[in-house]
Amino acid sequence: MDITFPHKLTLRPYQYPLWDYMEPCSDGKRAFQVWHRRAGKDLLDLQIMVKEAAKTRHNYWFILPHYQQVRKAIWEGKTREGAAYLSFIPQELIRRKNKQEMYVELVNGSIIRFVGGDNPDSLVGAGPRGIVISEFALQKPSLWNFLEPMLLENKGWAIFNTTPRGDNHAKDMYEAFKANPAYYTSLLTVNDTGVVSRAQIDKLRTEGWPEELIQQEFFCSFEGAVHGAYYGDLLNELEKQGHITAVPYDGAALVHTFWDLGLSDMTSIWFVQFAGKEIRVIDYYEDHNKRVSDYADVLLNVKQYKYGSHNIPHDGAKRDIESLRSYRQILTEAGLNNVRVHERTPSVHLGIMKTRAMLSRCWFDKEKCKDGIWCLKNYRRAYDEDRRSFKDVPEHDLASHGADAFRLLGETLGSYEPGRKDGPRSRAALPVMGVKRGGISIHVRRFG
C-alpha cells in the first residue's frame, strides 16, 4: 500500500519552506516558528512528526504546555473544519492507540506520544528522536534543558512553535536560532500569510479585543508584558534597571523560604535573603508528585542554605491522609526549624497589590530563579474569550503556583524589620497573608 505525505493536509504556500527544511529530519536539525494564531502550526508539525515516525522506528514526543491540554486539544481535538487531529495520522500506519496514556503506536514500532511540558519528569524511559514543543512561550524555560541532552544522545531533531507572550525565553531562543545559519526560523504575521483578513482583525477590535492582544496574537509582537499580567510590567522594568542579574548567596545572612504547597499539583519554593531594604531572591525550586518530606530533604541536603524561617500557606495546617499529621509537622519532623503556617488572606487581590508594591525592592538571580521569574511574568487574570473581557480571578495554570508562593512573601513582608539581615523580628507567627517499512511505501512530496 502507498501512503503519501502530507496526508489529508494541503500545505499553504508559507508552510512549504519548513516542510522542505525538515525533509529529511536528521541529526541536529532545529526549527523555530513564530507564527500568528490560526496559521496551522500544530497540524503541520504533527504531519512532519508522523512522516518521520513512519520512516524511522523510534520514540517521538509532541509536547503541549499543560498535560490537561493534550486530551482536549490533540487527542480529542478537531480542526475548525471538524476533522479530528488524529485523523491526520494515516489509519494504515496505526497499530494501536492508547487512550489512557495518549500515545499512538505505528505498525513499524514507532511511538508518537502526546505529553504536557508541565510534567517533564514523567518523560522517562527511552528518549525521543524527534520532538515538537508547541507554544514554547507558554512552556517553562527549563524544559529545553531537560530535553536537549536526550536529543543530542539520540541525534534527534526538534521543532519549536509559538505565538509571542511578551519578551521572554521564547524570544531569546528565536533570536539565538536566527544567529545559527544551520537552523530554520520563521516569523509570520497575518500580513505574511493572508489567513486572517484585515476586515476580520477590525471586527475583533469592534468586539472588544484589546489592541495589545491583537498585536501579540496576529502580528507576532514580543513587545510589552503578557496580556492581563499582574506583574509583567514591573518585571520588565526590573530587567531594564539591572535587578535581574547574578545575586550570590550571602553566607552571613539567613535564607527564608516561601512556599505554595501543591498537595496534588506543583509545589513552589522561593529562597530569599534580606539586606536593609533590599529583598534578594537568590533561588527558586519547584516539583510535583513528591511527599512533603521530600521537599525538606531538598532544602537540607541539596540547597544547604543557612535558614531562618520556612513560610507555608494556610493549607500547611491540613493533615496528610496517610500519616494523619499536618504538613507543618511533617516538615518539622523532617528537620526544618521554624516552619510557619499563615492564615488564608481575605483577598487575593490585596495580596497581589502588596506584592506589586514590594517588587521594586527585589533583586532576582537570573539563572537560579529562571522558572520562577517566568511564573511571575505569566501570572495573569483569566480571560473570557466569549465575552472578550477579563474575569475577576487569576488564571490557574503553570504560572500560578510560583506566583502564589511569591505572593506569600508580599503578604508577610510587614513582619520583617528594615535593616536587619536575619529576617523576622521574632519567631512568632507572621500576620495574615520515500522509505519502505513493513510492506508500506512512504512517499513524501517535496516543495521548492
Short mmCIF file of N, CA and C in Angstrom, two decimals, residues 208-213 216 225-230 349 379-395:
data_model
loop_
_atom_site.label_atom_id
_atom_site.label_comp_id
_atom_site.label_asym_id
_atom_site.label_seq_id
_atom_site.Cartn_x
_atom_site.Cartn_y
_atom_site.Cartn_z
N GLY A 208 -14.19 44.20 21.01
CA GLY A 208 -13.59 44.49 22.31
C GLY A 208 -12.23 43.87 22.55
N TRP A 209 -11.60 43.27 21.53
CA TRP A 209 -10.26 42.73 21.74
C TRP A 209 -9.29 43.87 22.03
N PRO A 210 -8.52 43.79 23.10
CA PRO A 210 -7.51 44.82 23.36
C PRO A 210 -6.45 44.84 22.26
N GLU A 211 -5.95 46.02 21.96
CA GLU A 211 -5.00 46.15 20.86
C GLU A 211 -3.71 45.37 21.12
N GLU A 212 -3.24 45.35 22.40
CA GLU A 212 -2.01 44.62 22.67
C GLU A 212 -2.19 43.11 22.43
N LEU A 213 -3.40 42.61 22.65
CA LEU A 213 -3.66 41.20 22.39
C LEU A 213 -3.69 40.92 20.89
N GLN A 216 -0.16 40.92 19.65
CA GLN A 216 0.53 39.70 20.08
C GLN A 216 0.09 38.50 19.27
N ALA A 225 4.23 43.46 28.20
CA ALA A 225 4.03 42.33 29.10
C ALA A 225 2.96 41.40 28.55
N VAL A 226 2.86 40.22 29.14
CA VAL A 226 1.82 39.29 28.78
C VAL A 226 0.47 39.94 29.04
N HIS A 227 -0.46 39.76 28.12
CA HIS A 227 -1.76 40.39 28.21
C HIS A 227 -2.46 40.00 29.51
N GLY A 228 -2.82 41.01 30.31
CA GLY A 228 -3.51 40.75 31.57
C GLY A 228 -2.61 40.35 32.71
N ALA A 229 -1.27 40.45 32.53
CA ALA A 229 -0.34 40.01 33.57
C ALA A 229 -0.38 40.95 34.77
N TYR A 230 -0.29 40.39 35.96
CA TYR A 230 -0.29 41.18 37.18
C TYR A 230 1.05 41.86 37.43
N HIS A 349 -6.53 39.65 45.70
CA HIS A 349 -6.17 40.89 45.00
C HIS A 349 -5.40 41.84 45.92
N TYR A 379 1.86 35.24 35.23
CA TYR A 379 0.71 35.19 36.15
C TYR A 379 -0.26 36.30 35.73
N ARG A 380 -1.46 35.94 35.40
CA ARG A 380 -2.36 36.90 34.78
C ARG A 380 -3.82 36.63 35.14
N ARG A 381 -4.64 37.60 34.84
CA ARG A 381 -6.07 37.45 35.02
C ARG A 381 -6.61 36.47 33.97
N ALA A 382 -7.59 35.69 34.39
CA ALA A 382 -8.25 34.79 33.44
C ALA A 382 -9.02 35.63 32.43
N TYR A 383 -9.02 35.16 31.19
CA TYR A 383 -9.66 35.92 30.10
C TYR A 383 -10.80 35.11 29.52
N ASP A 384 -11.96 35.73 29.39
CA ASP A 384 -13.14 35.10 28.83
C ASP A 384 -13.18 35.40 27.33
N GLU A 385 -12.85 34.40 26.51
CA GLU A 385 -12.81 34.60 25.06
C GLU A 385 -14.17 35.00 24.50
N ASP A 386 -15.24 34.43 25.05
CA ASP A 386 -16.57 34.71 24.52
C ASP A 386 -17.01 36.14 24.85
N ARG A 387 -16.76 36.57 26.08
CA ARG A 387 -17.18 37.91 26.49
C ARG A 387 -16.16 38.98 26.12
N ARG A 388 -14.97 38.56 25.68
CA ARG A 388 -13.89 39.49 25.34
C ARG A 388 -13.56 40.40 26.52
N SER A 389 -13.47 39.80 27.68
CA SER A 389 -13.17 40.60 28.87
C SER A 389 -12.47 39.71 29.89
N PHE A 390 -11.78 40.36 30.84
CA PHE A 390 -11.10 39.62 31.89
C PHE A 390 -12.09 39.21 32.97
N LYS A 391 -11.84 38.06 33.54
CA LYS A 391 -12.56 37.64 34.73
C LYS A 391 -11.89 38.27 35.94
N ASP A 392 -12.56 38.23 37.06
CA ASP A 392 -12.02 38.86 38.26
C ASP A 392 -11.23 37.86 39.12
N VAL A 393 -10.60 36.90 38.46
CA VAL A 393 -9.81 35.88 39.17
C VAL A 393 -8.54 35.61 38.37
N PRO A 394 -7.47 35.19 39.05
CA PRO A 394 -6.25 34.81 38.32
C PRO A 394 -6.46 33.52 37.53
N GLU A 395 -5.73 33.39 36.45
CA GLU A 395 -5.71 32.15 35.68
C GLU A 395 -4.96 31.10 36.49
#
